[in-house]
Amino acid sequence: MNAARVSYYTADSVKVHDVLSWELLVLAHLNWEITSPTGFDFFDHLSARLPSLHTLRPAFTSVLHRIQRCRLFTYLGFGYR
């Protein structure tokens, strides 16, 4: 259920912004770290099932690091070369 639906179910007595703020407050107090899954999260599971992938780990890691740097520099407004 998203914040807009919660707001709708409360007849808009609770604004979407308030719901989102409360969600962040709860996460902060519970010390939950929420991150998006990346390729790193899945590689070990896949390589456990396909041993031939073990040899690709160094190249895979290098490529993912380059992608992350590129996204960071783009986010910060710098060109990446």
mmCIF file of N, CA and C in Angstrom:
data_model
loop_
_atom_site.group_PDB
_atom_site.id
_atom_site.type_symbol
_atom_site.label_atom_id
_atom_site.label_comp_id
_atom_site.label_asym_id
_atom_site.label_seq_id
_atom_site.Cartn_x
_atom_site.Cartn_y
_atom_site.Cartn_z
ATOM 1 N N MET A 1 0.846 -1.155 0.000
ATOM 2 C CA MET A 1 0.000 0.000 0.000
ATOM 3 C C MET A 1 0.904 1.234 0.000
ATOM 4 N N ASN A 2 0.616 2.148 -0.876
ATOM 5 C CA ASN A 2 1.443 3.355 -0.957
ATOM 6 C C ASN A 2 0.848 4.488 -0.119
ATOM 7 N N ALA A 3 1.627 5.543 0.010
ATOM 8 C CA ALA A 3 1.236 6.671 0.863
ATOM 9 C C ALA A 3 -0.027 7.364 0.358
ATOM 10 N N ALA A 4 -0.194 7.425 -0.950
ATOM 11 C CA ALA A 4 -1.391 8.070 -1.504
ATOM 12 C C ALA A 4 -2.647 7.303 -1.113
ATOM 13 N N ARG A 5 -2.568 5.995 -1.101
ATOM 14 C CA ARG A 5 -3.729 5.190 -0.727
ATOM 15 C C ARG A 5 -4.052 5.351 0.765
ATOM 16 N N VAL A 6 -3.010 5.408 1.592
ATOM 17 C CA VAL A 6 -3.230 5.636 3.025
ATOM 18 C C VAL A 6 -3.930 6.976 3.222
ATOM 19 N N SER A 7 -3.478 7.984 2.517
ATOM 20 C CA SER A 7 -4.105 9.301 2.603
ATOM 21 C C SER A 7 -5.562 9.234 2.152
ATOM 22 N N TYR A 8 -5.814 8.516 1.079
ATOM 23 C CA TYR A 8 -7.180 8.366 0.564
ATOM 24 C C TYR A 8 -8.076 7.673 1.591
ATOM 25 N N TYR A 9 -7.575 6.591 2.203
ATOM 26 C CA TYR A 9 -8.369 5.842 3.180
ATOM 27 C C TYR A 9 -8.671 6.649 4.438
ATOM 28 N N THR A 10 -7.897 7.674 4.703
ATOM 29 C CA THR A 10 -8.168 8.531 5.864
ATOM 30 C C THR A 10 -8.976 9.758 5.463
ATOM 31 N N ALA A 11 -9.571 9.706 4.275
ATOM 32 C CA ALA A 11 -10.350 10.829 3.745
ATOM 33 C C ALA A 11 -9.504 12.095 3.699
ATOM 34 N N ASP A 12 -8.242 11.904 3.356
ATOM 35 C CA ASP A 12 -7.271 12.992 3.229
ATOM 36 C C ASP A 12 -7.038 13.766 4.528
ATOM 37 N N SER A 13 -7.397 13.158 5.663
ATOM 38 C CA SER A 13 -7.085 13.824 6.933
ATOM 39 C C SER A 13 -5.599 13.688 7.254
ATOM 40 N N VAL A 14 -4.964 12.695 6.642
ATOM 41 C CA VAL A 14 -3.510 12.532 6.748
ATOM 42 C C VAL A 14 -2.945 12.752 5.353
ATOM 43 N N LYS A 15 -2.082 13.713 5.206
ATOM 44 C CA LYS A 15 -1.513 14.052 3.901
ATOM 45 C C LYS A 15 -0.411 13.065 3.520
ATOM 46 N N VAL A 16 -0.202 12.915 2.225
ATOM 47 C CA VAL A 16 0.820 12.003 1.706
ATOM 48 C C VAL A 16 2.188 12.353 2.286
ATOM 49 N N HIS A 17 2.489 13.634 2.340
ATOM 50 C CA HIS A 17 3.777 14.074 2.885
ATOM 51 C C HIS A 17 3.956 13.598 4.333
ATOM 52 N N ASP A 18 2.873 13.650 5.113
ATOM 53 C CA ASP A 18 2.944 13.209 6.510
ATOM 54 C C ASP A 18 3.216 11.708 6.605
ATOM 55 N N VAL A 19 2.545 10.923 5.772
ATOM 56 C CA VAL A 19 2.758 9.472 5.781
ATOM 57 C C VAL A 19 4.212 9.155 5.456
ATOM 58 N N LEU A 20 4.750 9.802 4.432
ATOM 59 C CA LEU A 20 6.141 9.557 4.051
ATOM 60 C C LEU A 20 7.105 9.983 5.154
ATOM 61 N N SER A 21 6.816 11.093 5.799
ATOM 62 C CA SER A 21 7.662 11.550 6.911
ATOM 63 C C SER A 21 7.630 10.556 8.062
ATOM 64 N N TRP A 22 6.449 10.033 8.360
ATOM 65 C CA TRP A 22 6.323 9.063 9.457
ATOM 66 C C TRP A 22 7.057 7.773 9.125
ATOM 67 N N GLU A 23 6.983 7.350 7.865
ATOM 68 C CA GLU A 23 7.708 6.140 7.460
ATOM 69 C C GLU A 23 9.202 6.306 7.698
ATOM 70 N N LEU A 24 9.737 7.447 7.295
ATOM 71 C CA LEU A 24 11.166 7.696 7.506
ATOM 72 C C LEU A 24 11.509 7.760 8.991
ATOM 73 N N LEU A 25 10.635 8.339 9.781
ATOM 74 C CA LEU A 25 10.857 8.423 11.223
ATOM 75 C C LEU A 25 10.905 7.024 11.850
ATOM 76 N N VAL A 26 9.976 6.163 11.470
ATOM 77 C CA VAL A 26 9.958 4.789 11.991
ATOM 78 C C VAL A 26 11.222 4.045 11.578
ATOM 79 N N LEU A 27 11.602 4.160 10.310
ATOM 80 C CA LEU A 27 12.819 3.492 9.835
ATOM 81 C C LEU A 27 14.046 3.977 10.594
ATOM 82 N N ALA A 28 14.117 5.267 10.845
ATOM 83 C CA ALA A 28 15.270 5.825 11.556
ATOM 84 C C ALA A 28 15.330 5.318 12.995
ATOM 85 N N HIS A 29 14.196 5.273 13.659
ATOM 86 C CA HIS A 29 14.182 4.828 15.057
ATOM 87 C C HIS A 29 14.432 3.331 15.195
ATOM 88 N N LEU A 30 14.067 2.561 14.183
ATOM 89 C CA LEU A 30 14.324 1.119 14.216
ATOM 90 C C LEU A 30 15.718 0.775 13.696
ATOM 91 N N ASN A 31 16.435 1.797 13.220
ATOM 92 C CA ASN A 31 17.772 1.604 12.642
ATOM 93 C C ASN A 31 17.764 0.622 11.469
ATOM 94 N N TRP A 32 16.716 0.676 10.674
ATOM 95 C CA TRP A 32 16.646 -0.172 9.498
ATOM 96 C C TRP A 32 17.347 0.536 8.355
ATOM 97 N N GLU A 33 18.184 -0.201 7.667
ATOM 98 C CA GLU A 33 18.858 0.342 6.493
ATOM 99 C C GLU A 33 18.152 -0.203 5.258
ATOM 100 N N ILE A 34 17.590 0.687 4.498
ATOM 101 C CA ILE A 34 16.870 0.297 3.296
ATOM 102 C C ILE A 34 17.703 0.718 2.100
ATOM 103 N N THR A 35 18.109 -0.244 1.312
ATOM 104 C CA THR A 35 18.849 0.053 0.093
ATOM 105 C C THR A 35 18.250 -0.736 -1.055
ATOM 106 N N SER A 36 18.441 -0.245 -2.235
ATOM 107 C CA SER A 36 17.987 -0.968 -3.415
ATOM 108 C C SER A 36 18.922 -2.135 -3.675
ATOM 109 N N PRO A 37 18.372 -3.267 -4.109
ATOM 110 C CA PRO A 37 19.247 -4.395 -4.430
ATOM 111 C C PRO A 37 20.116 -4.071 -5.640
ATOM 112 N N THR A 38 21.321 -4.572 -5.617
ATOM 113 C CA THR A 38 22.246 -4.399 -6.732
ATOM 114 C C THR A 38 22.676 -5.767 -7.230
ATOM 115 N N GLY A 39 23.470 -5.768 -8.262
ATOM 116 C CA GLY A 39 23.999 -7.021 -8.787
ATOM 117 C C GLY A 39 24.806 -7.793 -7.766
ATOM 118 N N PHE A 40 25.464 -7.068 -6.854
ATOM 119 C CA PHE A 40 26.235 -7.739 -5.803
ATOM 120 C C PHE A 40 25.348 -8.654 -4.964
ATOM 121 N N ASP A 41 24.116 -8.250 -4.753
ATOM 122 C CA ASP A 41 23.209 -9.022 -3.907
ATOM 123 C C ASP A 41 22.842 -10.368 -4.519
ATOM 124 N N PHE A 42 22.918 -10.480 -5.826
ATOM 125 C CA PHE A 42 22.479 -11.694 -6.491
ATOM 126 C C PHE A 42 23.610 -12.574 -7.002
ATOM 127 N N PHE A 43 24.782 -12.000 -7.184
ATOM 128 C CA PHE A 43 25.860 -12.753 -7.820
ATOM 129 C C PHE A 43 26.239 -13.997 -7.027
ATOM 130 N N ASP A 44 26.387 -13.883 -5.722
ATOM 131 C CA ASP A 44 26.795 -15.034 -4.921
ATOM 132 C C ASP A 44 25.756 -16.152 -4.967
ATOM 133 N N HIS A 45 24.490 -15.793 -5.010
ATOM 134 C CA HIS A 45 23.440 -16.809 -5.099
ATOM 135 C C HIS A 45 23.507 -17.536 -6.441
ATOM 136 N N LEU A 46 23.722 -16.766 -7.497
ATOM 137 C CA LEU A 46 23.821 -17.381 -8.819
ATOM 138 C C LEU A 46 25.076 -18.234 -8.949
ATOM 139 N N SER A 47 26.187 -17.715 -8.450
ATOM 140 C CA SER A 47 27.437 -18.465 -8.598
ATOM 141 C C SER A 47 27.438 -19.723 -7.734
ATOM 142 N N ALA A 48 26.636 -19.752 -6.671
ATOM 143 C CA ALA A 48 26.527 -20.972 -5.868
ATOM 144 C C ALA A 48 25.849 -22.078 -6.665
ATOM 145 N N ARG A 49 24.954 -21.694 -7.552
ATOM 146 C CA ARG A 49 24.251 -22.686 -8.376
ATOM 147 C C ARG A 49 25.012 -23.027 -9.655
ATOM 148 N N LEU A 50 25.810 -22.078 -10.125
ATOM 149 C CA LEU A 50 26.585 -22.293 -11.350
ATOM 150 C C LEU A 50 28.059 -22.032 -11.056
ATOM 151 N N PRO A 51 28.800 -23.053 -10.655
ATOM 152 C CA PRO A 51 30.205 -22.859 -10.285
ATOM 153 C C PRO A 51 31.051 -22.212 -11.379
ATOM 154 N N SER A 52 30.649 -22.330 -12.629
ATOM 155 C CA SER A 52 31.428 -21.722 -13.709
ATOM 156 C C SER A 52 31.440 -20.193 -13.612
ATOM 157 N N LEU A 53 30.520 -19.610 -12.865
ATOM 158 C CA LEU A 53 30.474 -18.155 -12.703
ATOM 159 C C LEU A 53 31.527 -17.626 -11.733
ATOM 160 N N HIS A 54 32.113 -18.505 -10.908
ATOM 161 C CA HIS A 54 33.114 -18.054 -9.928
ATOM 162 C C HIS A 54 34.257 -17.306 -10.603
ATOM 163 N N THR A 55 34.635 -17.721 -11.787
ATOM 164 C CA THR A 55 35.761 -17.075 -12.472
ATOM 165 C C THR A 55 35.404 -15.671 -12.959
ATOM 166 N N LEU A 56 34.117 -15.372 -13.062
ATOM 167 C CA LEU A 56 33.677 -14.057 -13.540
ATOM 168 C C LEU A 56 33.584 -13.015 -12.433
ATOM 169 N N ARG A 57 33.722 -13.425 -11.189
ATOM 170 C CA ARG A 57 33.514 -12.489 -10.073
ATOM 171 C C ARG A 57 34.397 -11.241 -10.147
ATOM 172 N N PRO A 58 35.707 -11.337 -10.404
ATOM 173 C CA PRO A 58 36.515 -10.108 -10.468
ATOM 174 C C PRO A 58 36.041 -9.137 -11.562
ATOM 175 N N ALA A 59 35.725 -9.660 -12.737
ATOM 176 C CA ALA A 59 35.255 -8.799 -13.829
ATOM 177 C C ALA A 59 33.887 -8.205 -13.488
ATOM 178 N N PHE A 60 33.026 -9.023 -12.916
ATOM 179 C CA PHE A 60 31.689 -8.577 -12.526
ATOM 180 C C PHE A 60 31.784 -7.445 -11.504
ATOM 181 N N THR A 61 32.636 -7.609 -10.515
ATOM 182 C CA THR A 61 32.837 -6.592 -9.486
ATOM 183 C C THR A 61 33.356 -5.295 -10.091
ATOM 184 N N SER A 62 34.301 -5.403 -10.996
ATOM 185 C CA SER A 62 34.869 -4.222 -11.639
ATOM 186 C C SER A 62 33.808 -3.454 -12.427
ATOM 187 N N VAL A 63 33.007 -4.172 -13.180
ATOM 188 C CA VAL A 63 31.961 -3.535 -13.986
ATOM 189 C C VAL A 63 30.931 -2.850 -13.085
ATOM 190 N N LEU A 64 30.511 -3.523 -12.020
ATOM 191 C CA LEU A 64 29.530 -2.913 -11.120
ATOM 192 C C LEU A 64 30.074 -1.658 -10.448
ATOM 193 N N HIS A 65 31.349 -1.679 -10.078
ATOM 194 C CA HIS A 65 31.942 -0.486 -9.469
ATOM 195 C C HIS A 65 31.977 0.674 -10.467
ATOM 196 N N ARG A 66 32.284 0.384 -11.718
ATOM 197 C CA ARG A 66 32.295 1.441 -12.735
ATOM 198 C C ARG A 66 30.897 2.025 -12.935
ATOM 199 N N ILE A 67 29.893 1.160 -12.951
ATOM 200 C CA ILE A 67 28.513 1.625 -13.112
ATOM 201 C C ILE A 67 28.117 2.510 -11.931
ATOM 202 N N GLN A 68 28.473 2.092 -10.723
ATOM 203 C CA GLN A 68 28.128 2.884 -9.545
ATOM 204 C C GLN A 68 28.824 4.240 -9.561
ATOM 205 N N ARG A 69 30.088 4.271 -9.951
ATOM 206 C CA ARG A 69 30.801 5.553 -10.036
ATOM 207 C C ARG A 69 30.158 6.453 -11.074
ATOM 208 N N CYS A 70 29.801 5.877 -12.205
ATOM 209 C CA CYS A 70 29.170 6.654 -13.275
ATOM 210 C C CYS A 70 27.853 7.257 -12.786
ATOM 211 N N ARG A 71 27.048 6.458 -12.106
ATOM 212 C CA ARG A 71 25.772 6.956 -11.600
ATOM 213 C C ARG A 71 25.981 8.029 -10.544
ATOM 214 N N LEU A 72 26.980 7.859 -9.691
ATOM 215 C CA LEU A 72 27.268 8.856 -8.664
ATOM 216 C C LEU A 72 27.701 10.168 -9.296
ATOM 217 N N PHE A 73 28.625 10.096 -10.257
ATOM 218 C CA PHE A 73 29.104 11.317 -10.899
ATOM 219 C C PHE A 73 27.987 12.000 -11.678
ATOM 220 N N THR A 74 27.140 11.227 -12.316
ATOM 221 C CA THR A 74 26.004 11.804 -13.035
ATOM 222 C C THR A 74 25.064 12.489 -12.049
ATOM 223 N N TYR A 75 24.802 11.837 -10.922
ATOM 224 C CA TYR A 75 23.935 12.409 -9.891
ATOM 225 C C TYR A 75 24.512 13.718 -9.354
ATOM 226 N N LEU A 76 25.826 13.763 -9.179
ATOM 227 C CA LEU A 76 26.469 14.960 -8.651
ATOM 228 C C LEU A 76 26.640 16.052 -9.702
ATOM 229 N N GLY A 77 26.328 15.740 -10.958
ATOM 230 C CA GLY A 77 26.407 16.736 -12.009
ATOM 231 C C GLY A 77 27.732 16.785 -12.735
ATOM 232 N N PHE A 78 28.577 15.783 -12.511
ATOM 233 C CA PHE A 78 29.858 15.712 -13.204
ATOM 234 C C PHE A 78 29.745 14.720 -14.349
ATOM 235 N N GLY A 79 30.430 15.012 -15.440
ATOM 236 C CA GLY A 79 30.499 14.046 -16.524
ATOM 237 C C GLY A 79 31.448 12.926 -16.152
ATOM 238 N N TYR A 80 31.199 11.750 -16.630
ATOM 239 C CA TYR A 80 32.073 10.601 -16.349
ATOM 240 C C TYR A 80 32.730 10.173 -17.639
ATOM 241 N N ARG A 81 34.037 9.982 -17.584
ATOM 242 C CA ARG A 81 34.767 9.554 -18.783
ATOM 243 C C ARG A 81 35.516 8.294 -18.513
#
